Structures are given as C-alpha cells and as structure tokens.
Amino acid sequence: MRADSYDPRGCPDIHVEHYDLDLVYKLAGNRLSATAVLRVTALTNLQQLELDLTGLTVKKVSVGGARLLRYAHRGGRLQLRLAAEVPEGATFEVTVRYDGHPVPVPSPWGTVGWEELTDGALVASQPTGASSWFPCNDRPADRSTYRTSVTTDNGYHVLAHGTLVARRARAATTTWVYAERHPTAAYLATVQIGRYVALPLGDSPVPQHALVPATLRRPASRLLARHGEMMRTLTEMFGPYPFTAYTLVFTEDELEIPVEAQGISVFGANHVVPTDGDERLVPHELAHQWFGNSVSVTTWQHIWLNEGFACYAEWLWSPHAGGRATDAMARHWHTVLARAPQDLVLSDPGPANIFDDRIYKRGALTLHALRLTVGDQVFFDLVRDWTARYRYRSVTTADFRALAHEHAELRGGEALADAVGALLGAWLDQPRLPALPRR
Ligand SMILES: [Zn+2]
C-alpha cells in the first residue's frame, strides 16, 4: 500500500463510489450508533483494504460481493482481509455497524471532525476528521456520492450536505435524510445539528440560506444583507456555481475559524459581528465551493489552489463591500509577506505547512501577478475554464500550469506563454518572494 507524506490516511487501492450512512444520534451524552454501507471499487487486484474510523467501536463488519476472511480495528484503521483476491474494477459492498461517543480526531493541524456543541453538534473535518463519524477512505482525491440519514431529538434542525429528500417525525425523534449526488471528498461530508432558524438570503443562481440560532437572527441578517449580490458577483468571475444550494451555518458556540463543507460553510457565533476585517471570511468560504469542493486537490500538497483562490476572492469582493481595491489589497499583503521569512515553496510546502498563512496570501498574490501579466480578459477566461474543465474533478499544480500556458499561448503567442511559465516558476517553486508586476 502506498503512503503519500501529504496523505498518510485512506487507502489508495480503492474508490468508494457511494456512502449510505444511517446515524442515530442522542444529544444527551453525545451518543452515536450507526450503520455505514460503502459501495467500493477495487482500483487494483486486492485482497486487503483499510478504512479510517477513529475513536468509535466497530460492532460488526460484513462484505457483499466478496467473502470477508477477517477484520481488525486498531489505531484508527479498520483493516479488512478478503478470502480471495478481487480483480481490479470489481465492486463490492462493505457494511460497518459501529457506535460510541464521537470526538474530534487529533491531527498535526489541531483536532478536526465531529464535535459536540453546547446544544447541538457540528462536523468540521478538514483535512483528516471524517473518520471521527464514519468509516471512510479519507483522501481528498476519493470522491463519492452520499445518502445521509440522521435521527435525533425533536426540536433540532439537522443539515447534511446534498438535498433534503425526506423528513419523518416520531414521538421524540425526527429522521432527516439527505442525498448528495455530486462527487464529494470525505472531509467535505458534514452534519450540523442545532436549534436553528433559516434566513433566506437570495435565490439566484441557487437558493442561499443561513441557519442561525434565533438570538443571532438580526446581526446575521446585517452581515449577510448583500449575500445575493456576492453570489452573483463571484459567479460572474468564477463561472456557474457548482452545486444546487448554499447554506451558511452560524453555531451558537464560538469557533476558532470558519470551515467549508459541500454546499455549506460553518461559522461561529463570534463571526456574526465581525472584528478585524473578519467579514472577508464570508466570500472566502463561498469561493471554496468552486475551489476545493468542486475543483478538488489530488493531495494536500496542492492546497494553494484552494486557499489561494479563496483568499483572492476576499480581495476581489473587497471593493464591492466598500473596502480597498483588489490591487491595493494585493500590494498591502505583498509588503507584509516581504517582511515574513521566505522559506516556503508554494508547490511543495511540506505537510506541516499546508495551513500556513503564507500559502493563502502568496497563493492569492500568485493569481494577482498572473492577472497583471496576462490581463483581465485572459485571466478570468482562464479561471472560468479552470472551474468548467475540472468541475467535480481533482487537480494538481501541474494542471494549473498547463491551463495557464494554454490560455497565454492562445491569446498572446509563445512569448506570453513563456512569460507565464517563468512567472509561475518564480511564484510557485522558489522560496524568495518575487516582485509584483506593475499595473
Ligand atoms: Zn480557506
């Protein structure tokens, strides 16, 4: 089994086509009992596979379409050994019954995953927290469809990614069923449970809502007063919005940072009344729906493609929100970065540094430098082609270089293509911060 230093988890030998998750969650005591059915395709001839499942107890494992010899669950890894080798391309079904008290998974970047709130629960899994609540192939490149059924106490709103397809109330509990037809990485799968009310924010090009505790209704309405316009502006710049809806969740608890999920962003109560320019986080999280969620990274090595674009979206929205011009934002952050240590290589930052703030800011500066070099028309055509060509697909930095080269050559010939190649080389592959081209 191959291990990638950026993605030590998951199992590169399988692709999970579909997750069918049946979760029963008792808020009192944070108790989860669940059944997960995974439709798995073998990517190579295999007799053994591993799934990630952390901190929960496996009760039973069965396999349909192949014979299970034995399984073992230790160190957050569920290892299955089949009685005979299954050929590459074969599909089989793995059913796991499990329960326990889900808690966030420790990672080099802090704890991530399922988290009990004061009065509810959330899932914020980036990058390796998905295994805190379901057995999964926790690799960003493995993307699957989902059916997520959550049964929990009455009086709570349950949101999962995808579309609500059923809701059945009983005496004390309600079951909420969501279907996700877009290919979704495990870290972007989510469940949000709280006493939320829904605020409609706009319906073009897709319905947008905020889920907020009733006490935050008024400040959230103020913060998100122009959300519909933000959605339309980003859609013009980035191309069609990739999913069928967008929901912002504001938890009653404070959260350190907001985080994206498929079609959803999760903020804390502290982000409703922004301080220190924190309102930039709203366009940042929205931009992840294109960059990260639809166009996904193959491994975390390429995370600048997610965070660079999301940070650049903050600067693109800034003048629309009455803030500084995009170019002024870029020059400000260039000055800040010029004073920071220059020992980070964007195209290969090392696993420990994937959430270093310089990835975000230098990533956005790389895009701005490219835009100043090729001009607005070529740049935004390139961005829209990027989100169209790689919609629901996984990418690497090499894919971006190739597309930038293609657009530059088409519109400016070999000279512009060479200039773009040299520019991206300096910004992406060298630790020293290049000068920002003149306007
Ligand atoms: Zn981000």
CSV table of C-alpha atoms and ligand atoms in Angstrom, one decimal:
chain,number,residue,atom,x,y,z
A,1,MET,CA,0.0,0.0,0.0
A,2,ARG,CA,1.4,3.4,-1.0
A,3,ALA,CA,1.6,6.2,1.5
A,4,ASP,CA,1.8,9.8,0.5
A,5,SER,CA,3.5,12.1,3.0
A,6,TYR,CA,0.7,14.6,2.5
A,7,ASP,CA,-2.0,12.0,2.7
A,8,PRO,CA,-1.0,9.2,5.1
A,9,ARG,CA,-4.6,8.2,5.6
A,10,GLY,CA,-7.1,6.4,3.4
A,11,CYS,CA,-6.5,3.5,1.0
A,12,PRO,CA,-5.2,4.4,-2.5
A,13,ASP,CA,-6.2,0.9,-3.7
A,14,ILE,CA,-9.9,1.5,-3.5
A,15,HIS,CA,-12.5,4.1,-4.7
A,16,VAL,CA,-15.7,4.4,-2.6
A,17,GLU,CA,-18.5,5.1,-5.1
A,18,HIS,CA,-21.2,5.7,-2.5
A,19,TYR,CA,-21.6,6.0,1.2
A,20,ASP,CA,-25.0,5.1,2.7
A,21,LEU,CA,-24.9,6.4,6.3
A,22,ASP,CA,-27.6,5.7,8.9
A,23,LEU,CA,-26.9,7.7,12.0
A,24,VAL,CA,-28.9,7.7,15.3
A,25,TYR,CA,-27.6,10.5,17.5
A,26,LYS,CA,-28.6,11.2,21.1
A,27,LEU,CA,-27.6,14.7,22.0
A,28,ALA,CA,-27.7,13.9,25.8
A,29,GLY,CA,-24.4,12.0,26.3
A,30,ASN,CA,-23.2,12.6,22.7
A,31,ARG,CA,-24.0,9.1,21.7
A,32,LEU,CA,-23.9,7.8,18.1
A,33,SER,CA,-25.0,4.4,16.8
A,34,ALA,CA,-24.7,4.0,13.1
A,35,THR,CA,-24.6,1.7,10.1
A,36,ALA,CA,-22.5,2.6,7.1
A,37,VAL,CA,-22.7,0.8,3.7
A,38,LEU,CA,-19.9,1.6,1.4
A,39,ARG,CA,-20.0,0.6,-2.3
A,40,VAL,CA,-16.3,0.1,-3.1
A,41,THR,CA,-14.5,-0.4,-6.4
A,42,ALA,CA,-11.1,-2.1,-6.4
A,43,LEU,CA,-8.5,0.1,-8.2
A,44,THR,CA,-6.0,-2.8,-8.3
A,45,ASN,CA,-6.2,-6.5,-7.7
A,46,LEU,CA,-6.6,-6.6,-3.9
A,47,GLN,CA,-7.2,-9.0,-1.0
A,48,GLN,CA,-6.8,-6.4,1.7
A,49,LEU,CA,-8.1,-2.9,2.3
A,50,GLU,CA,-8.2,-0.3,5.0
A,51,LEU,CA,-10.7,2.3,6.0
A,52,ASP,CA,-10.3,5.1,8.5
A,53,LEU,CA,-12.5,5.1,11.7
A,54,THR,CA,-11.3,6.8,14.8
A,55,GLY,CA,-12.5,6.7,18.4
A,56,LEU,CA,-15.6,4.6,17.7
A,57,THR,CA,-16.3,1.0,18.4
A,58,VAL,CA,-16.9,-1.4,15.5
A,59,LYS,CA,-19.7,-3.9,16.3
A,60,LYS,CA,-20.0,-5.8,13.1
A,61,VAL,CA,-18.5,-5.8,9.6
A,62,SER,CA,-19.8,-7.7,6.6
A,63,VAL,CA,-19.0,-7.7,2.9
A,64,GLY,CA,-21.3,-8.3,0.0
A,65,GLY,CA,-20.0,-9.4,-3.4
A,66,ALA,CA,-16.8,-10.8,-1.9
A,67,ARG,CA,-16.0,-13.0,1.1
A,68,LEU,CA,-14.6,-11.4,4.2
A,69,LEU,CA,-12.0,-13.5,5.9
A,70,ARG,CA,-11.4,-11.3,9.0
A,71,TYR,CA,-11.2,-7.7,10.1
A,72,ALA,CA,-9.3,-5.8,12.8
A,73,HIS,CA,-9.8,-2.2,14.1
A,74,ARG,CA,-6.8,-0.6,15.7
A,75,GLY,CA,-5.1,2.8,15.6
A,76,GLY,CA,-8.0,4.4,13.7
A,77,ARG,CA,-7.7,1.9,10.9
A,78,LEU,CA,-10.3,-0.7,10.0
A,79,GLN,CA,-8.4,-3.5,8.1
A,80,LEU,CA,-10.4,-6.0,6.1
A,81,ARG,CA,-8.9,-9.2,4.7
A,82,LEU,CA,-10.9,-10.9,2.0
A,83,ALA,CA,-10.9,-14.7,1.5
A,84,ALA,CA,-9.7,-14.3,-2.1
A,85,GLU,CA,-8.3,-11.6,-4.3
A,86,VAL,CA,-10.8,-9.4,-6.1
A,87,PRO,CA,-9.8,-8.2,-9.5
A,88,GLU,CA,-9.2,-4.6,-10.4
A,89,GLY,CA,-12.5,-2.9,-11.4
A,90,ALA,CA,-14.7,-5.3,-9.2
A,91,THR,CA,-17.3,-3.7,-7.0
A,92,PHE,CA,-18.3,-5.0,-3.6
A,93,GLU,CA,-20.2,-3.6,-0.6
A,94,VAL,CA,-18.8,-3.2,2.9
A,95,THR,CA,-21.3,-2.8,5.8
A,96,VAL,CA,-20.0,-1.5,9.1
A,97,ARG,CA,-22.1,-1.3,12.3
A,98,TYR,CA,-20.5,1.0,14.9
A,99,ASP,CA,-21.2,3.2,17.9
A,100,GLY,CA,-19.7,5.4,20.6
A,101,HIS,CA,-19.1,9.0,21.6
A,102,PRO,CA,-17.7,10.8,18.6
A,103,VAL,CA,-15.0,13.3,19.3
A,104,PRO,CA,-12.6,15.3,17.0
A,105,VAL,CA,-9.6,13.5,15.7
A,106,PRO,CA,-6.2,14.8,16.7
A,107,SER,CA,-4.1,15.9,13.7
A,108,PRO,CA,-0.9,17.9,13.2
A,109,TRP,CA,-3.2,20.8,12.4
A,110,GLY,CA,-5.4,20.6,15.6
A,111,THR,CA,-8.4,18.5,16.3
A,112,VAL,CA,-10.9,18.0,13.5
A,113,GLY,CA,-14.2,16.2,12.9
A,114,TRP,CA,-17.4,15.6,14.8
A,115,GLU,CA,-17.7,18.0,17.7
A,116,GLU,CA,-20.3,18.3,20.4
A,117,LEU,CA,-21.6,21.8,20.9
A,118,THR,CA,-23.3,23.3,24.0
A,119,ASP,CA,-26.6,22.5,22.4
A,120,GLY,CA,-26.0,20.5,19.2
A,121,ALA,CA,-23.2,19.1,17.2
A,122,LEU,CA,-21.1,20.0,14.2
A,123,VAL,CA,-18.7,18.4,11.8
A,124,ALA,CA,-15.7,20.3,10.5
A,125,SER,CA,-13.3,17.7,9.1
A,126,GLN,CA,-10.7,19.5,7.0
A,127,PRO,CA,-8.3,17.9,6.4
A,128,THR,CA,-8.5,14.5,8.2
A,129,GLY,CA,-11.5,14.5,10.5
A,130,ALA,CA,-14.1,12.5,8.5
A,131,SER,CA,-13.1,9.2,10.3
A,132,SER,CA,-14.5,10.7,13.6
A,133,TRP,CA,-18.0,9.9,12.5
A,134,PHE,CA,-18.0,7.3,9.6
A,135,PRO,CA,-15.7,4.6,8.2
A,136,CYS,CA,-14.2,6.3,5.1
A,137,ASN,CA,-11.4,6.5,2.6
A,138,ASP,CA,-10.1,9.8,4.0
A,139,ARG,CA,-8.2,11.1,0.9
A,140,PRO,CA,-9.2,14.3,-0.8
A,141,ALA,CA,-9.0,12.7,-4.2
A,142,ASP,CA,-11.5,10.0,-3.5
A,143,ARG,CA,-14.9,11.5,-4.2
A,144,SER,CA,-18.2,9.8,-3.6
A,145,THR,CA,-22.0,10.2,-3.6
A,146,TYR,CA,-23.8,10.0,-0.3
A,147,ARG,CA,-27.1,9.3,1.4
A,148,THR,CA,-27.0,10.6,5.0
A,149,SER,CA,-29.9,9.7,7.3
A,150,VAL,CA,-29.7,11.3,10.8
A,151,THR,CA,-32.2,10.5,13.5
A,152,THR,CA,-32.1,12.8,16.5
A,153,ASP,CA,-34.2,14.6,19.2
A,154,ASN,CA,-37.1,16.7,18.1
A,155,GLY,CA,-36.7,20.4,18.3
A,156,TYR,CA,-33.4,20.5,16.4
A,157,HIS,CA,-32.6,21.3,12.8
A,158,VAL,CA,-30.4,18.8,11.1
A,159,LEU,CA,-28.4,19.8,8.0
A,160,ALA,CA,-26.3,17.5,6.0
A,161,HIS,CA,-24.7,18.0,2.6
A,162,GLY,CA,-26.8,17.5,-0.5
A,163,THR,CA,-30.6,17.8,-0.8
A,164,LEU,CA,-33.2,17.0,1.9
A,165,VAL,CA,-35.2,14.1,0.4
A,166,ALA,CA,-37.2,13.0,3.5
A,167,ARG,CA,-38.1,14.1,7.0
A,168,ARG,CA,-40.1,11.8,9.3
A,169,ALA,CA,-41.2,12.9,12.8
A,170,ARG,CA,-41.9,10.4,15.5
A,171,ALA,CA,-42.9,10.9,19.2
A,172,ALA,CA,-39.5,12.0,20.4
A,173,THR,CA,-37.2,11.9,17.4
A,174,THR,CA,-37.1,13.1,13.8
A,175,THR,CA,-35.2,11.4,10.9
A,176,TRP,CA,-33.7,13.7,8.3
A,177,VAL,CA,-32.5,12.2,5.0
A,178,TYR,CA,-30.1,14.0,2.6
A,179,ALA,CA,-28.9,12.8,-0.8
A,180,GLU,CA,-25.7,14.1,-2.3
A,181,ARG,CA,-25.3,13.4,-6.0
A,182,HIS,CA,-22.2,15.5,-6.5
A,183,PRO,CA,-18.9,13.6,-6.0
A,184,THR,CA,-17.8,14.7,-2.6
A,185,ALA,CA,-14.5,14.2,-0.7
A,186,ALA,CA,-14.9,12.6,2.8
A,187,TYR,CA,-13.6,15.7,4.5
A,188,LEU,CA,-16.4,17.8,2.9
A,189,ALA,CA,-19.2,15.5,4.2
A,190,THR,CA,-20.9,17.1,7.1
A,191,VAL,CA,-23.8,17.0,9.6
A,192,GLN,CA,-24.9,20.1,11.5
A,193,ILE,CA,-27.3,19.8,14.4
A,194,GLY,CA,-28.7,22.8,16.4
A,195,ARG,CA,-31.7,24.9,17.3
A,196,TYR,CA,-31.6,26.9,14.1
A,197,VAL,CA,-33.9,29.1,12.2
A,198,ALA,CA,-33.5,29.6,8.5
A,199,LEU,CA,-32.8,33.1,7.0
A,200,PRO,CA,-33.4,33.3,3.2
A,201,LEU,CA,-30.5,35.2,1.6
A,202,GLY,CA,-31.2,35.0,-2.1
A,203,ASP,CA,-32.3,32.6,-4.8
A,204,SER,CA,-30.1,33.4,-7.8
A,205,PRO,CA,-28.5,31.4,-9.3
A,206,VAL,CA,-29.3,28.9,-6.5
A,207,PRO,CA,-31.1,29.2,-3.2
A,208,GLN,CA,-29.0,30.6,-0.3
A,209,HIS,CA,-29.8,30.4,3.3
A,210,ALA,CA,-28.3,31.0,6.7
A,211,LEU,CA,-29.1,28.7,9.6
A,212,VAL,CA,-28.7,30.7,12.9
A,213,PRO,CA,-29.8,30.5,16.5
A,214,ALA,CA,-32.8,32.8,16.9
A,215,THR,CA,-30.7,35.1,19.1
A,216,LEU,CA,-28.4,35.8,16.1
A,217,ARG,CA,-31.0,36.4,13.5
A,218,ARG,CA,-30.7,40.2,13.5
A,219,PRO,CA,-26.8,40.5,13.3
A,220,ALA,CA,-26.7,37.7,10.8
A,221,SER,CA,-29.2,39.5,8.6
A,222,ARG,CA,-27.0,42.6,8.8
A,223,LEU,CA,-23.8,40.7,8.0
A,224,LEU,CA,-25.3,38.9,5.0
A,225,ALA,CA,-27.5,41.7,3.7
A,226,ARG,CA,-25.7,41.6,0.3
A,227,HIS,CA,-25.1,37.9,0.1
A,228,GLY,CA,-27.2,37.5,-3.1
A,229,GLU,CA,-25.1,40.2,-4.8
A,230,MET,CA,-21.9,38.5,-3.6
A,231,MET,CA,-23.0,35.2,-5.0
A,232,ARG,CA,-23.8,36.8,-8.4
A,233,THR,CA,-20.5,38.7,-8.5
A,234,LEU,CA,-18.4,35.6,-7.7
A,235,THR,CA,-20.5,33.6,-10.3
A,236,GLU,CA,-19.7,36.1,-13.0
A,237,MET,CA,-16.0,35.9,-12.1
A,238,PHE,CA,-15.6,32.2,-11.5
A,239,GLY,CA,-18.3,30.6,-13.7
A,240,PRO,CA,-21.5,28.7,-12.8
A,241,TYR,CA,-22.0,27.9,-9.1
A,242,PRO,CA,-21.2,24.2,-8.9
A,243,PHE,CA,-23.9,22.9,-6.5
A,244,THR,CA,-27.7,23.2,-6.1
A,245,ALA,CA,-27.8,25.4,-3.0
A,246,TYR,CA,-25.6,27.2,-0.5
A,247,THR,CA,-26.1,27.3,3.3
A,248,LEU,CA,-24.1,29.2,5.9
A,249,VAL,CA,-24.4,27.8,9.4
A,250,PHE,CA,-23.7,30.0,12.4
A,251,THR,CA,-23.3,27.9,15.6
A,252,GLU,CA,-24.3,29.3,19.0
A,253,ASP,CA,-20.8,28.5,20.2
A,254,GLU,CA,-17.8,30.4,19.2
A,255,LEU,CA,-15.4,28.7,16.7
A,256,GLU,CA,-11.8,29.4,16.0
A,257,ILE,CA,-12.1,29.6,12.3
A,258,PRO,CA,-14.9,29.0,9.7
A,259,VAL,CA,-14.7,25.9,7.6
A,260,GLU,CA,-16.2,24.7,4.3
A,261,ALA,CA,-18.2,21.6,3.6
A,262,GLN,CA,-20.0,20.6,0.4
A,263,GLY,CA,-22.6,23.3,-0.4
A,264,ILE,CA,-22.2,24.6,3.2
A,265,SER,CA,-20.0,26.8,5.3
A,266,VAL,CA,-19.8,26.7,9.1
A,267,PHE,CA,-19.1,29.8,11.1
A,268,GLY,CA,-19.1,30.5,14.9
A,269,ALA,CA,-21.3,33.0,16.8
A,270,ASN,CA,-18.1,35.2,17.0
A,271,HIS,CA,-18.1,35.6,13.2
A,272,VAL,CA,-21.6,37.1,13.1
A,273,VAL,CA,-20.4,40.5,14.3
A,274,PRO,CA,-17.0,40.7,12.5
A,275,THR,CA,-14.0,42.3,14.1
A,276,ASP,CA,-10.7,43.0,12.4
A,277,GLY,CA,-12.0,42.6,8.8
A,278,ASP,CA,-13.4,39.2,9.5
A,279,GLU,CA,-16.3,39.8,7.1
A,280,ARG,CA,-13.8,38.7,4.4
A,281,LEU,CA,-14.4,35.2,5.7
A,282,VAL,CA,-17.8,35.1,4.0
A,283,PRO,CA,-16.5,35.5,0.4
A,284,HIS,CA,-13.6,33.2,1.3
A,285,GLU,CA,-15.8,30.4,2.4
A,286,LEU,CA,-18.2,30.9,-0.6
A,287,ALA,CA,-15.3,30.7,-3.0
A,288,HIS,CA,-14.3,27.3,-1.7
A,289,GLN,CA,-17.4,25.9,-3.3
A,290,TRP,CA,-15.6,26.4,-6.6
A,291,PHE,CA,-12.0,26.0,-5.4
A,292,GLY,CA,-11.7,23.0,-3.1
A,293,ASN,CA,-15.2,21.5,-3.2
A,294,SER,CA,-15.9,21.3,-7.0
A,295,VAL,CA,-12.3,21.5,-8.3
A,296,SER,CA,-10.6,19.4,-5.6
A,297,VAL,CA,-6.9,18.8,-4.9
A,298,THR,CA,-5.5,15.4,-5.6
A,299,THR,CA,-3.4,15.6,-2.4
A,300,TRP,CA,-2.9,18.3,0.2
A,301,GLN,CA,0.4,19.2,-1.4
A,302,HIS,CA,-1.6,21.4,-3.9
A,303,ILE,CA,-3.7,23.2,-1.2
A,304,TRP,CA,-2.6,26.6,-2.6
A,305,LEU,CA,-5.1,26.0,-5.4
A,306,ASN,CA,-7.9,26.0,-2.8
A,307,GLU,CA,-6.6,28.7,-0.4
A,308,GLY,CA,-5.0,31.0,-2.9
A,309,PHE,CA,-8.3,31.3,-4.9
A,310,ALA,CA,-10.4,31.6,-1.7
A,311,CYS,CA,-8.1,34.4,-0.4
A,312,TYR,CA,-8.1,36.1,-3.8
A,313,ALA,CA,-11.9,36.0,-3.6
A,314,GLU,CA,-11.7,38.2,-0.4
A,315,TRP,CA,-9.6,40.8,-2.3
A,316,LEU,CA,-11.9,40.6,-5.4
A,317,TRP,CA,-15.0,41.2,-3.2
A,318,SER,CA,-13.3,43.9,-1.1
A,319,PRO,CA,-14.1,46.9,-3.4
A,320,HIS,CA,-17.7,45.7,-3.8
A,321,ALA,CA,-18.0,45.8,0.0
A,322,GLY,CA,-16.7,49.4,0.1
A,323,GLY,CA,-13.2,48.3,1.0
A,324,ARG,CA,-9.9,48.7,-0.7
A,325,ALA,CA,-9.3,47.9,-4.4
A,326,THR,CA,-8.1,44.4,-5.2
A,327,ASP,CA,-4.7,45.7,-6.4
A,328,ALA,CA,-4.3,47.7,-3.1
A,329,MET,CA,-5.1,44.6,-1.1
A,330,ALA,CA,-2.5,42.6,-3.1
A,331,ARG,CA,0.2,45.3,-2.6
A,332,HIS,CA,-0.6,45.5,1.1
A,333,TRP,CA,-0.1,41.8,1.6
A,334,HIS,CA,2.9,41.7,-0.6
A,335,THR,CA,4.6,44.2,1.7
A,336,VAL,CA,3.6,42.1,4.7
A,337,LEU,CA,4.9,38.9,3.1
A,338,ALA,CA,8.2,40.6,2.1
A,339,ARG,CA,8.9,41.0,5.8
A,340,ALA,CA,8.0,37.4,6.6
A,341,PRO,CA,10.5,34.5,6.4
A,342,GLN,CA,10.9,33.4,2.8
A,343,ASP,CA,11.4,29.7,3.2
A,344,LEU,CA,8.2,28.3,1.9
A,345,VAL,CA,7.7,26.8,-1.6
A,346,LEU,CA,4.1,27.0,-2.6
A,347,SER,CA,4.1,24.0,-4.9
A,348,ASP,CA,5.6,21.7,-2.2
A,349,PRO,CA,5.2,23.4,1.2
A,350,GLY,CA,5.6,20.2,3.2
A,351,PRO,CA,2.7,18.5,5.1
A,352,ALA,CA,3.4,20.5,8.3
A,353,ASN,CA,2.8,23.8,6.5
A,354,ILE,CA,-0.4,23.3,4.5
A,355,PHE,CA,-2.3,25.7,6.6
A,356,ASP,CA,0.5,28.3,6.9
A,357,ASP,CA,-1.0,31.7,6.2
A,358,ARG,CA,1.7,32.4,3.6
A,359,ILE,CA,0.0,29.6,1.4
A,360,TYR,CA,-3.2,31.7,1.5
A,361,LYS,CA,-1.6,35.1,0.8
A,362,ARG,CA,1.2,34.1,-1.5
A,363,GLY,CA,-1.3,31.9,-3.4
A,364,ALA,CA,-3.6,34.9,-3.9
A,365,LEU,CA,-0.6,37.0,-4.9
A,366,THR,CA,0.4,34.4,-7.5
A,367,LEU,CA,-3.0,34.7,-9.1
A,368,HIS,CA,-2.9,38.5,-9.0
A,369,ALA,CA,0.6,38.5,-10.5
A,370,LEU,CA,-0.7,36.2,-13.3
A,371,ARG,CA,-3.7,38.5,-13.9
A,372,LEU,CA,-1.4,41.6,-14.1
A,373,THR,CA,0.8,39.7,-16.7
A,374,VAL,CA,-2.0,38.3,-19.0
A,375,GLY,CA,-4.7,41.0,-18.5
A,376,ASP,CA,-8.2,40.7,-17.0
A,377,GLN,CA,-9.8,39.1,-20.1
A,378,VAL,CA,-7.3,36.2,-20.4
A,379,PHE,CA,-7.2,35.8,-16.6
A,380,PHE,CA,-10.9,35.5,-16.0
A,381,ASP,CA,-11.4,33.3,-19.1
A,382,LEU,CA,-8.7,31.1,-17.6
A,383,VAL,CA,-10.4,31.0,-14.2
A,384,ARG,CA,-13.8,30.1,-15.7
A,385,ASP,CA,-12.2,27.4,-17.9
A,386,TRP,CA,-10.4,26.0,-14.8
A,387,THR,CA,-13.7,25.7,-12.9
A,388,ALA,CA,-15.5,24.3,-16.0
A,389,ARG,CA,-12.9,21.8,-17.2
A,390,TYR,CA,-12.1,20.4,-13.8
A,391,ARG,CA,-15.7,20.7,-12.4
A,392,TYR,CA,-16.1,17.8,-9.8
A,393,ARG,CA,-12.6,16.6,-10.6
A,394,SER,CA,-9.3,16.5,-8.8
A,395,VAL,CA,-6.3,18.6,-9.8
A,396,THR,CA,-2.6,19.3,-9.3
A,397,THR,CA,-0.5,22.4,-9.6
A,398,ALA,CA,0.8,20.9,-12.9
A,399,ASP,CA,-2.8,21.0,-14.3
A,400,PHE,CA,-3.0,24.7,-13.5
A,401,ARG,CA,0.4,25.5,-15.1
A,402,ALA,CA,-0.7,23.6,-18.2
A,403,LEU,CA,-4.0,25.5,-18.5
A,404,ALA,CA,-2.3,28.9,-17.9
A,405,HIS,CA,0.2,28.1,-20.6
A,406,GLU,CA,-2.6,27.1,-23.0
A,407,HIS,CA,-4.6,30.3,-22.5
A,408,ALA,CA,-1.5,32.5,-22.6
A,409,GLU,CA,-0.3,30.8,-25.8
A,410,LEU,CA,-3.7,31.1,-27.4
A,411,ARG,CA,-4.1,34.8,-26.7
A,412,GLY,CA,-0.5,36.1,-26.6
A,413,GLY,CA,1.6,33.5,-28.5
A,414,GLU,CA,4.7,31.8,-27.4
A,415,ALA,CA,6.2,34.9,-25.8
A,416,LEU,CA,3.3,35.3,-23.4
A,417,ALA,CA,3.3,31.6,-22.7
A,418,ASP,CA,7.0,31.7,-21.8
A,419,ALA,CA,6.4,34.8,-19.6
A,420,VAL,CA,3.6,33.0,-17.8
A,421,GLY,CA,5.8,29.8,-17.3
A,422,ALA,CA,8.6,31.9,-15.9
A,423,LEU,CA,6.3,33.8,-13.6
A,424,LEU,CA,4.6,30.7,-12.2
A,425,GLY,CA,8.0,29.1,-11.7
A,426,ALA,CA,9.2,32.1,-9.6
A,427,TRP,CA,6.0,32.3,-7.6
A,428,LEU,CA,5.3,28.6,-7.1
A,429,ASP,CA,8.7,26.9,-7.0
A,430,GLN,CA,11.1,29.4,-5.4
A,431,PRO,CA,11.1,30.4,-1.7
A,432,ARG,CA,12.0,34.0,-2.5
A,433,LEU,CA,9.1,36.4,-2.9
A,434,PRO,CA,9.1,37.8,-6.5
A,435,ALA,CA,8.2,41.5,-7.1
A,436,LEU,CA,4.6,42.1,-8.0
A,437,PRO,CA,4.3,43.2,-11.7
A,438,ARG,CA,3.3,46.8,-12.3
A,439,ARG,CA,-0.3,47.6,-13.1
B,1,ZN,ZN,-10.0,28.5,3.2
